[in-house]
mmCIF file of C-alpha atoms and ligand atoms in Angstrom:
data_model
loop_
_atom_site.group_PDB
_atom_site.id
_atom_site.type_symbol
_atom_site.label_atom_id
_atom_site.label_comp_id
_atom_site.label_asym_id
_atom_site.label_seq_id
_atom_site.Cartn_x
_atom_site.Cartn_y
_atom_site.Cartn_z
ATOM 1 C CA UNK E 4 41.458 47.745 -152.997
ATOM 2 C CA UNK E 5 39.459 50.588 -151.349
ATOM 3 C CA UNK E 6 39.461 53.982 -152.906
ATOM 4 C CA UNK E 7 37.927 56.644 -150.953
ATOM 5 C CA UNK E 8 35.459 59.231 -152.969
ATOM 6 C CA UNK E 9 36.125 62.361 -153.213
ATOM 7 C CA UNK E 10 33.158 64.429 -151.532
ATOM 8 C CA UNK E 11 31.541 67.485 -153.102
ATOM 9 C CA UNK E 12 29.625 69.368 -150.626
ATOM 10 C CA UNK E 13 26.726 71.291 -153.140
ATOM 11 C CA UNK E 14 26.438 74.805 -152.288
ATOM 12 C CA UNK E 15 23.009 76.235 -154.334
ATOM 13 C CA UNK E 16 22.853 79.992 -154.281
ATOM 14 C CA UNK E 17 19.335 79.710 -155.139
ATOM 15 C CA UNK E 18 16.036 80.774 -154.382
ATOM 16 C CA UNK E 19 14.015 77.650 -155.095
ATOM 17 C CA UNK E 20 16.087 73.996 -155.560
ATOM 18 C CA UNK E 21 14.214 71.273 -154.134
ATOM 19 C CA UNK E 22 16.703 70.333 -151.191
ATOM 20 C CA UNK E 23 17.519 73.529 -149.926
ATOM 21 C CA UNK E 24 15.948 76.666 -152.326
ATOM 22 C CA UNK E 25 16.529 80.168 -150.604
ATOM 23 C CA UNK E 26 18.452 78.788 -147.448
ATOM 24 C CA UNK E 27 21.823 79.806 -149.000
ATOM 25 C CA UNK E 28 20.613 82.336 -151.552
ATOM 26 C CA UNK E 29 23.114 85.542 -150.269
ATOM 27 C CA UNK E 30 26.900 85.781 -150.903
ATOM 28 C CA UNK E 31 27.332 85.839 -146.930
ATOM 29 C CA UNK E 32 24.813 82.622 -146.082
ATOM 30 C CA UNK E 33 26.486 80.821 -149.130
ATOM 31 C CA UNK E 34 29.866 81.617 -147.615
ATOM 32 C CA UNK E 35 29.086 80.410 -144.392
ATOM 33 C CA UNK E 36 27.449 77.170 -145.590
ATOM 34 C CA UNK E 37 30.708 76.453 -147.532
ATOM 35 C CA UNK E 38 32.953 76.843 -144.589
ATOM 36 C CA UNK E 39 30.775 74.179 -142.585
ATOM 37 C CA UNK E 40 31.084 71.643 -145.778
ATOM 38 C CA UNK E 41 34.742 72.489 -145.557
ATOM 39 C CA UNK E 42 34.535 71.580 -141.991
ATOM 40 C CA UNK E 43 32.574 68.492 -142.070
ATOM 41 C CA UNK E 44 35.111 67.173 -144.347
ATOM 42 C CA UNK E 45 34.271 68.512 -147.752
ATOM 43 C CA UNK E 46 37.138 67.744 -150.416
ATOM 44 C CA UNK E 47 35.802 70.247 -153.052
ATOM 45 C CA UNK E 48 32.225 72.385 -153.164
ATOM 46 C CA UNK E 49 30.262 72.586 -156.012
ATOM 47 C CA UNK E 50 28.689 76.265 -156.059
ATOM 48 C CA UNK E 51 25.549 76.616 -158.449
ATOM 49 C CA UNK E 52 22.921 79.417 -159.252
ATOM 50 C CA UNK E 53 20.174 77.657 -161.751
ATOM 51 C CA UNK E 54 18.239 75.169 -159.567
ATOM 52 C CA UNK E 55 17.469 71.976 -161.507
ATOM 53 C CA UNK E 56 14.606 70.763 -159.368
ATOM 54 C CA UNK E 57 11.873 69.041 -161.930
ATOM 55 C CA UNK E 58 9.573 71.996 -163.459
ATOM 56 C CA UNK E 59 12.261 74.680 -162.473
ATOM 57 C CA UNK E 60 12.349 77.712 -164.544
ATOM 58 C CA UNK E 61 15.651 78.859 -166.123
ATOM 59 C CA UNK E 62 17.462 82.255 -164.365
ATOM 60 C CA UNK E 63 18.974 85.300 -166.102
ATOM 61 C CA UNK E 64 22.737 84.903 -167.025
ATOM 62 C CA UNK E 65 23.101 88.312 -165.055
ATOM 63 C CA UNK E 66 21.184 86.062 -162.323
ATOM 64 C CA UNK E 67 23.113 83.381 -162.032
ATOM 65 C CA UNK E 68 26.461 85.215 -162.529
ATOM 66 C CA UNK E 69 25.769 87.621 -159.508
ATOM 67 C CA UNK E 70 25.282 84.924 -157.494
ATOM 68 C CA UNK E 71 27.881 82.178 -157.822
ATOM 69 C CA UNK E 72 30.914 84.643 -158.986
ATOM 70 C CA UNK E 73 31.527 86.334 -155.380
ATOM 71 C CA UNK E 74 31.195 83.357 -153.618
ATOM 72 C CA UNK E 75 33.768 81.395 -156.078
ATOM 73 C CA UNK E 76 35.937 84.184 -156.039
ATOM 74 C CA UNK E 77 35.922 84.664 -152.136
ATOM 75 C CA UNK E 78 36.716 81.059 -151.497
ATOM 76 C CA UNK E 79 38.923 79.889 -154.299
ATOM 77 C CA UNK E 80 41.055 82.651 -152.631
ATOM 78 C CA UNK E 81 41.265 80.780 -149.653
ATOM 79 C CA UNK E 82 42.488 77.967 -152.042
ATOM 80 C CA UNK E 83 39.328 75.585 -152.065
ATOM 81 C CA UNK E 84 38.939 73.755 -154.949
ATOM 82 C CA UNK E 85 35.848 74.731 -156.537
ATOM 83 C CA UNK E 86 33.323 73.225 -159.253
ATOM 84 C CA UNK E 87 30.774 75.426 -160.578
ATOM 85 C CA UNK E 88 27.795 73.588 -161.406
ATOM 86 C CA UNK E 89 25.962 75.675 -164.581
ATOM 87 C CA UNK E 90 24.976 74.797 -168.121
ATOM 88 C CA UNK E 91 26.601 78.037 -169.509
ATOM 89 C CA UNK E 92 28.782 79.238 -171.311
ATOM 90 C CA UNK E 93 29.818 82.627 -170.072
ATOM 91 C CA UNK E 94 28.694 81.657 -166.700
ATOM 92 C CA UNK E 95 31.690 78.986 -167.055
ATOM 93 C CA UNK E 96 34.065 81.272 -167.866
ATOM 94 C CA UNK E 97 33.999 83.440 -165.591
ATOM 95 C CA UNK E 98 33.726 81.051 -162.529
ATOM 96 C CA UNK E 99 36.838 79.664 -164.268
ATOM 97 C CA UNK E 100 38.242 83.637 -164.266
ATOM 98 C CA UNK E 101 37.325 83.757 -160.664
ATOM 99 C CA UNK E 102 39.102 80.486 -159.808
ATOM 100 C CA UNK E 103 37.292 77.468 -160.411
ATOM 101 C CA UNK E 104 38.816 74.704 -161.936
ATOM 102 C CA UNK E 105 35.895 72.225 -162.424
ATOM 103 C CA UNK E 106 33.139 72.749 -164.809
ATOM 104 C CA UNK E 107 29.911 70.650 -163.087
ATOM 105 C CA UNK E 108 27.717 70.534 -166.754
ATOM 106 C CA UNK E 109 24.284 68.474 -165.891
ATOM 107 C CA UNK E 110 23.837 68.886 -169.409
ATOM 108 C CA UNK E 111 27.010 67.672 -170.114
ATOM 109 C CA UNK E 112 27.288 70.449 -173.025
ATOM 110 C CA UNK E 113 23.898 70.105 -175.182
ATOM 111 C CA UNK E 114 22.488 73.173 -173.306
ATOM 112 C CA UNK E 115 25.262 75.187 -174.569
ATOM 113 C CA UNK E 116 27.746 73.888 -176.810
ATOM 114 C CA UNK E 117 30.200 76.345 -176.091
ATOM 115 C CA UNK E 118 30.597 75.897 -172.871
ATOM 116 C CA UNK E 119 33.108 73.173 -174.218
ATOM 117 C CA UNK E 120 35.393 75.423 -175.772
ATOM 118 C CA UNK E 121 35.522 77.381 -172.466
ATOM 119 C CA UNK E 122 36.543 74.540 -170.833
ATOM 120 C CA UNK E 123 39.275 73.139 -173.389
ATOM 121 C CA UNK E 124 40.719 77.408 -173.990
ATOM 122 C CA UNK E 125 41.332 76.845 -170.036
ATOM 123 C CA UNK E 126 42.714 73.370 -169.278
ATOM 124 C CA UNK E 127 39.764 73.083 -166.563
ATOM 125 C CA UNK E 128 38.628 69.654 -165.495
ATOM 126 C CA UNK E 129 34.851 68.891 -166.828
ATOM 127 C CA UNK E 130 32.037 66.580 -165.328
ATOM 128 C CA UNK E 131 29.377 65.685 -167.695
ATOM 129 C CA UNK E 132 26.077 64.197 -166.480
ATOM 130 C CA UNK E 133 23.597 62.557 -168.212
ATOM 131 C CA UNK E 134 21.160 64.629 -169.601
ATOM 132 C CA UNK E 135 17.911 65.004 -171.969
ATOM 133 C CA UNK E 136 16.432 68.556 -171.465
ATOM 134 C CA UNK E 137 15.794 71.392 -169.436
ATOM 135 C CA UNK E 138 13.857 70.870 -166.401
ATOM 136 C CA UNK E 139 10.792 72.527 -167.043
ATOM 137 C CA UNK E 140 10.592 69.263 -169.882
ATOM 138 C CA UNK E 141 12.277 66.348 -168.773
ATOM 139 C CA UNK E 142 9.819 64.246 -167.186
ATOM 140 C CA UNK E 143 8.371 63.738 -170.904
ATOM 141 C CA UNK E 144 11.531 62.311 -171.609
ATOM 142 C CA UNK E 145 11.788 59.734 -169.430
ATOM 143 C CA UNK E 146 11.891 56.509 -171.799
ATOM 144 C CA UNK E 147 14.291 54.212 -172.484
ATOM 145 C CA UNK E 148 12.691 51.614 -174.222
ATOM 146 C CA UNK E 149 13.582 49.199 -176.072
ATOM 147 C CA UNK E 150 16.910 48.790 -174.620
ATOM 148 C CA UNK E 151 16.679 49.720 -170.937
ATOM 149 C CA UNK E 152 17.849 52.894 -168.996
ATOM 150 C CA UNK E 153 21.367 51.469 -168.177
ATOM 151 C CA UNK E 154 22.398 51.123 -171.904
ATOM 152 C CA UNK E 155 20.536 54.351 -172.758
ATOM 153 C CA UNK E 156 22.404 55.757 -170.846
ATOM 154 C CA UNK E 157 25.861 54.692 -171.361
ATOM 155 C CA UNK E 158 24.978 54.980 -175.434
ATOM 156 C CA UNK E 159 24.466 58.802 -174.516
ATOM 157 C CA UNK E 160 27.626 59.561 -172.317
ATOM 158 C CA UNK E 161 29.502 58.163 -174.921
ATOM 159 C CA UNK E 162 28.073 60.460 -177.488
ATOM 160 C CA UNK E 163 28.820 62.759 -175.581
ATOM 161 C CA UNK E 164 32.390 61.965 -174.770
ATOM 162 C CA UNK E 165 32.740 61.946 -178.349
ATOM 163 C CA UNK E 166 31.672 65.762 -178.184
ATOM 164 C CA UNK E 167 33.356 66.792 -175.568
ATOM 165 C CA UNK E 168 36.836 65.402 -176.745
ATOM 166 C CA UNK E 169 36.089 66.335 -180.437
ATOM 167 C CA UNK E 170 36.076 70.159 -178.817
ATOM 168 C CA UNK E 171 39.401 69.550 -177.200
ATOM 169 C CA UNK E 172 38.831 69.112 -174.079
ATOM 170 C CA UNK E 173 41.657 65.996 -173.207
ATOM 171 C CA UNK E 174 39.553 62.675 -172.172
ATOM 172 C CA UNK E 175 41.429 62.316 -169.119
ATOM 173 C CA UNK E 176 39.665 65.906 -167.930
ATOM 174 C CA UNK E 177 36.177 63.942 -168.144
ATOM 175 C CA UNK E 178 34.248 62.447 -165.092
ATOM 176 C CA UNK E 179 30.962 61.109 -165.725
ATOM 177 C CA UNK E 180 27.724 61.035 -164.207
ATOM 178 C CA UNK E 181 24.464 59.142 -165.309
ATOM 179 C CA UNK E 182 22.704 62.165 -163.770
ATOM 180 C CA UNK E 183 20.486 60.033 -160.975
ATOM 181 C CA UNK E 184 16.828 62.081 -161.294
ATOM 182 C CA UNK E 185 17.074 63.806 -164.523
ATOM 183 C CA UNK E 186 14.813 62.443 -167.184
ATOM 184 C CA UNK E 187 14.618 59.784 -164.577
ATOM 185 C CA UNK E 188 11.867 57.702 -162.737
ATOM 186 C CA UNK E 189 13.062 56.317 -159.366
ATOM 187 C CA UNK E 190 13.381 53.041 -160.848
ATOM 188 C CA UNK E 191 15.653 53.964 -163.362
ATOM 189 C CA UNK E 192 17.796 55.616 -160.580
ATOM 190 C CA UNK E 193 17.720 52.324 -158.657
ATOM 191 C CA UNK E 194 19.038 50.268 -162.078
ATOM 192 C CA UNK E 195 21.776 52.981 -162.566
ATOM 193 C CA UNK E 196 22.983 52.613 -159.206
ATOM 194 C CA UNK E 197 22.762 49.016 -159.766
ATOM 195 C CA UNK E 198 24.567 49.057 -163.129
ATOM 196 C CA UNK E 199 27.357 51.501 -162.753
ATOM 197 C CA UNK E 200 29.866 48.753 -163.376
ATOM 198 C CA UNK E 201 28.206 49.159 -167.494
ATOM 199 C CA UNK E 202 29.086 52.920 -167.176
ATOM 200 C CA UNK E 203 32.312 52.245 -165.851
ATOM 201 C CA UNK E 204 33.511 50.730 -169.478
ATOM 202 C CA UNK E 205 33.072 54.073 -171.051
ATOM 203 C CA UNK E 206 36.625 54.369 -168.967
ATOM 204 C CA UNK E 207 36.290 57.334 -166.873
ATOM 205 C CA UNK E 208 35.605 57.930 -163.182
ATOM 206 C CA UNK E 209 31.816 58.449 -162.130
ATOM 207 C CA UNK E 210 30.325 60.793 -159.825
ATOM 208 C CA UNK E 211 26.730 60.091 -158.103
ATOM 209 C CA UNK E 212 24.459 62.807 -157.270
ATOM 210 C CA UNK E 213 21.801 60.957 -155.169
ATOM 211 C CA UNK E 214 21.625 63.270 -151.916
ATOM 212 C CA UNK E 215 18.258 63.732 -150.963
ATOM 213 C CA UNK E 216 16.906 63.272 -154.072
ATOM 214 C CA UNK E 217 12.986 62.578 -154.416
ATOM 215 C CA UNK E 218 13.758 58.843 -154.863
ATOM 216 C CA UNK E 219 14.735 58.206 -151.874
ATOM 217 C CA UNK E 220 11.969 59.438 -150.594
ATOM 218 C CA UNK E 221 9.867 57.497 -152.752
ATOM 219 C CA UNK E 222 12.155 54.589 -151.229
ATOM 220 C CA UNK E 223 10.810 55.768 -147.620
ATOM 221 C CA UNK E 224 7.099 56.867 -148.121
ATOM 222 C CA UNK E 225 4.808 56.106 -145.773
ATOM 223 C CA UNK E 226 1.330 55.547 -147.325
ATOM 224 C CA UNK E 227 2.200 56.738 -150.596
ATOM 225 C CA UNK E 228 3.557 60.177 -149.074
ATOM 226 C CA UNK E 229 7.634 60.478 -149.497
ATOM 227 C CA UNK E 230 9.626 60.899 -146.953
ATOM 228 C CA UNK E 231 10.541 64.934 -146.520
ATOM 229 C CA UNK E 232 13.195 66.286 -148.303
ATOM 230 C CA UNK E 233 15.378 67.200 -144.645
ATOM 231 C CA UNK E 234 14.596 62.910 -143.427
ATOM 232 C CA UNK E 235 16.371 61.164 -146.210
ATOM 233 C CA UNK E 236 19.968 61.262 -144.923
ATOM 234 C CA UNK E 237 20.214 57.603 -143.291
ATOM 235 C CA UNK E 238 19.105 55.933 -146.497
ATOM 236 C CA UNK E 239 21.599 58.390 -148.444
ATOM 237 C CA UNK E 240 24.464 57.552 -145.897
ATOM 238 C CA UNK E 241 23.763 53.906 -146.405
ATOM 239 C CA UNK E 242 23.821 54.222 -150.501
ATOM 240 C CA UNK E 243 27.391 56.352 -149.681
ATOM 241 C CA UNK E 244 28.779 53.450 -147.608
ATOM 242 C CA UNK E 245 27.900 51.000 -151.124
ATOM 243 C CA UNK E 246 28.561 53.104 -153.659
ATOM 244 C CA UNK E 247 32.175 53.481 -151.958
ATOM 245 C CA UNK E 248 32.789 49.700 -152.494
ATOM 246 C CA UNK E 249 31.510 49.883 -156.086
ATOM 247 C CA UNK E 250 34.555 52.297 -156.974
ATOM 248 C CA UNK E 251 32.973 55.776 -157.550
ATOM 249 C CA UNK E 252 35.199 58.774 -157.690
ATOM 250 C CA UNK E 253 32.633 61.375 -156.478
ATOM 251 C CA UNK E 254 29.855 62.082 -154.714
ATOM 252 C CA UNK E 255 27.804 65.336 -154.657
ATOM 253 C CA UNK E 256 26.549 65.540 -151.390
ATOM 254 C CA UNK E 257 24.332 68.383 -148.846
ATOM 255 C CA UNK E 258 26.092 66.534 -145.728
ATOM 256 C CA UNK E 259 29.401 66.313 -146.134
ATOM 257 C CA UNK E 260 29.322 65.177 -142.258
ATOM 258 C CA UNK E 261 27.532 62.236 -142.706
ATOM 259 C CA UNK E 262 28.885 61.256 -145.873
ATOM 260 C CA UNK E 263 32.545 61.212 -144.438
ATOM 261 C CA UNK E 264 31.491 59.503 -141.189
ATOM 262 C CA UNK E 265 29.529 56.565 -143.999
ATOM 263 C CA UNK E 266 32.950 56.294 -145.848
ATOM 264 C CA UNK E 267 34.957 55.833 -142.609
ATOM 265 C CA UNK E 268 32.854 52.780 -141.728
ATOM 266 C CA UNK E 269 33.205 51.355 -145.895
ATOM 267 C CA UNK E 270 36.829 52.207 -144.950
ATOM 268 C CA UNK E 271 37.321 50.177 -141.246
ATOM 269 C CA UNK E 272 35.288 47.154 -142.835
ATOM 270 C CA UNK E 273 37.774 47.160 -145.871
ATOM 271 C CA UNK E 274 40.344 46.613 -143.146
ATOM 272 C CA UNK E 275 41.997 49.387 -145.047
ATOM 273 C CA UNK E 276 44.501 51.790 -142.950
ATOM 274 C CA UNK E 277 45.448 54.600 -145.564
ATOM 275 C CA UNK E 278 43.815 54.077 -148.751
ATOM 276 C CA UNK E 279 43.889 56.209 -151.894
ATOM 277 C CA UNK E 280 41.551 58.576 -152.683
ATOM 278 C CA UNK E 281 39.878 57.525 -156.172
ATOM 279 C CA UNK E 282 41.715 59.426 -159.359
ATOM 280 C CA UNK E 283 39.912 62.047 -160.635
ATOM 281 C CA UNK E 284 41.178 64.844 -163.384
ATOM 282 C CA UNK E 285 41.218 67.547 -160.035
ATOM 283 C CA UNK E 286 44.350 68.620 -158.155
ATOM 284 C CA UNK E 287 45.497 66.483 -155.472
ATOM 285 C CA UNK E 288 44.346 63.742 -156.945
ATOM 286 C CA UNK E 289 46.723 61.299 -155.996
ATOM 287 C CA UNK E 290 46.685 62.211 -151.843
ATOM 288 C CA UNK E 291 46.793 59.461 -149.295
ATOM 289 C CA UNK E 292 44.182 60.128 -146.644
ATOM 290 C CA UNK E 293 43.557 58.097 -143.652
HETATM 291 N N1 PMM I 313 22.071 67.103 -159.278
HETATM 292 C C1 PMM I 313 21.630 68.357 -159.088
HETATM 293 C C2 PMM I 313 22.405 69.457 -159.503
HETATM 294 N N2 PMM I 313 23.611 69.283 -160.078
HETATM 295 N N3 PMM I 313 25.303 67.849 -160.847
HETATM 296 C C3 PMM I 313 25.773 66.598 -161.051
HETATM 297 N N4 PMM I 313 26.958 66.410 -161.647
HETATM 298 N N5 PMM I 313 25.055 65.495 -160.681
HETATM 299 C C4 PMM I 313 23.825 65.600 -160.086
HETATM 300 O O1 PMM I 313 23.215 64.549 -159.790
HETATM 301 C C5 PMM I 313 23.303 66.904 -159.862
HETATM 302 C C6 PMM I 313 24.086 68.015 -160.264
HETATM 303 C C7 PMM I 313 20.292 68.594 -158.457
HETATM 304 O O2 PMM I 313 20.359 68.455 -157.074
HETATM 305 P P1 PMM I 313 20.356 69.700 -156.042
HETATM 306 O O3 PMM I 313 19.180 70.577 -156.387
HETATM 307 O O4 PMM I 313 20.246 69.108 -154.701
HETATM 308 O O5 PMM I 313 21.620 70.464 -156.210
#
């Protein structure tokens, strides 16, 4: 049967990430961006403040904490379920003091070890992507020889699930991600996708993080130029619409508009009335939708 993703609509409070650096970097534009996630159909929002983008240079703590805290604390008050995507520590805890419940780690807790702890001392829920290094270094890590990127991969997230449960943080808290882009050429985003049923043994739900990511515009360049970062939502919407039917839990999306109106169409050609949205470690996880 069916099972509808959840959808996380990404809300960077930076300056400079690659899809949307400096549109949303105040409190008030942040806030207002959220809403219209919320709007389009949103499920949760994932609010960061370190931009990942390939080459990006790391922010301050004091940084990053000025600008994701008020805008977690304004809307978890208005009781939206909120991830906070950072590879900190004490930027985890207090997003998870201001009312996030969901720790978004690309890292999935080599950047900071700790950050673990934080989330097993507060029963939060914990997504760990696939990860290699900081951004500033990870295209030299990009090689998965001899044994492929698929089986890299999964060989990784289970190390790390090993870590992450070995710091107390309950399995059943842990969704993983193969982290489509980092430490990643376009073709090993394309086997990922096409593998996910090998990550799916590791037994937890996956979320994909493809939205308008530079290999889909690779996928759409036009004499060796890429498609612009703003023209890749059709191909995005179509990947949405598969991914649905291959059983992930999660996607992180910029249009949470289109990405609803891709899983309504996965959803009328299942023949499926009210299905299930897929079971994730997050509240609610076990509402009907239609
Ligand atoms: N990608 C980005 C940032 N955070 N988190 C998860 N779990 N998975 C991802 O693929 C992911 C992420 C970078 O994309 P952005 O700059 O558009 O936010």
């Amino acid at each position: 049967m069916l099972t509808r993703p959840w959808v996380m609509g990404v809300v960077n409070v930076t300056p400079d990430s690659f899809s949307d650096g400096g549109r949303y970097d105040s409190t008030e534009r942040a806030l207002t961006h959220a809403r219209r996630l919320l709007d389009d159909g949103a499920d949760l929002l994932d609010i960061g403040g370190e931009s990942t983008r390939p080459g990006a240079t790391r922010p301050l703590i004091s940084d990053e904490l000025g600008r994701v805290i008020p805008v977690i604390r304004e809307l978890a008050a208005e009781g939206v379920l909120i991830s906070v995507d950072t590879m900190r520590a004490e930027v985890a805890a207090a997003a998870l003091e201001a009312g996030a419940q969901i720790v978004n780690d690309v890292s999935g807790g080599l950047a900071d070890p700790e950050i673990l702890d934080v989330v097993a001392g507060n029963d939060a829920s914990y997504v760990a992507m696939h990860w290699r290094a900081h951004s500033e270094r990870m295209h030299d890590h990009a090689d998965y020889a001899p044994d492929g990127v698929v089986v890299g991969v999964r060989r990784e997230l289970g190390q790390r699930l090993d870590a992450i449960t070995a710091a107390g943080v309950p399995l059943d808290r842990v969704v993983l991600d193969p982290g489509l882009g980092f430490a990643k050429v376009a073709a090993h985003n394309w086997e990922l996708l096409a593998g996910l049923a090998d990550l799916a043994v590791l037994g937890r739900p996956l979320l994909i993080g493809a939205s308008r990511k530079s290999f889909l515009g690779q996928l759409l360049a036009v004499d060796g130029t890429p498609r612009d970062v703003g023209e890749r939502e059709f191909a995005h919407s179509a990947l949405v619409a598969l991914l649905a039917e291959r059983g992930v839990a999660c996607l992180r999306v910029h249009d949470a508009r289109a990405t609803c109106d891709a899983l309504a169409v996965s959803a009328a050609l299942a023949g499926v009335g009210a299905i299930r949205k897929a079971d994730v470690p997050w509240q609610n996880s076990h509402q009907e939708v239609v």
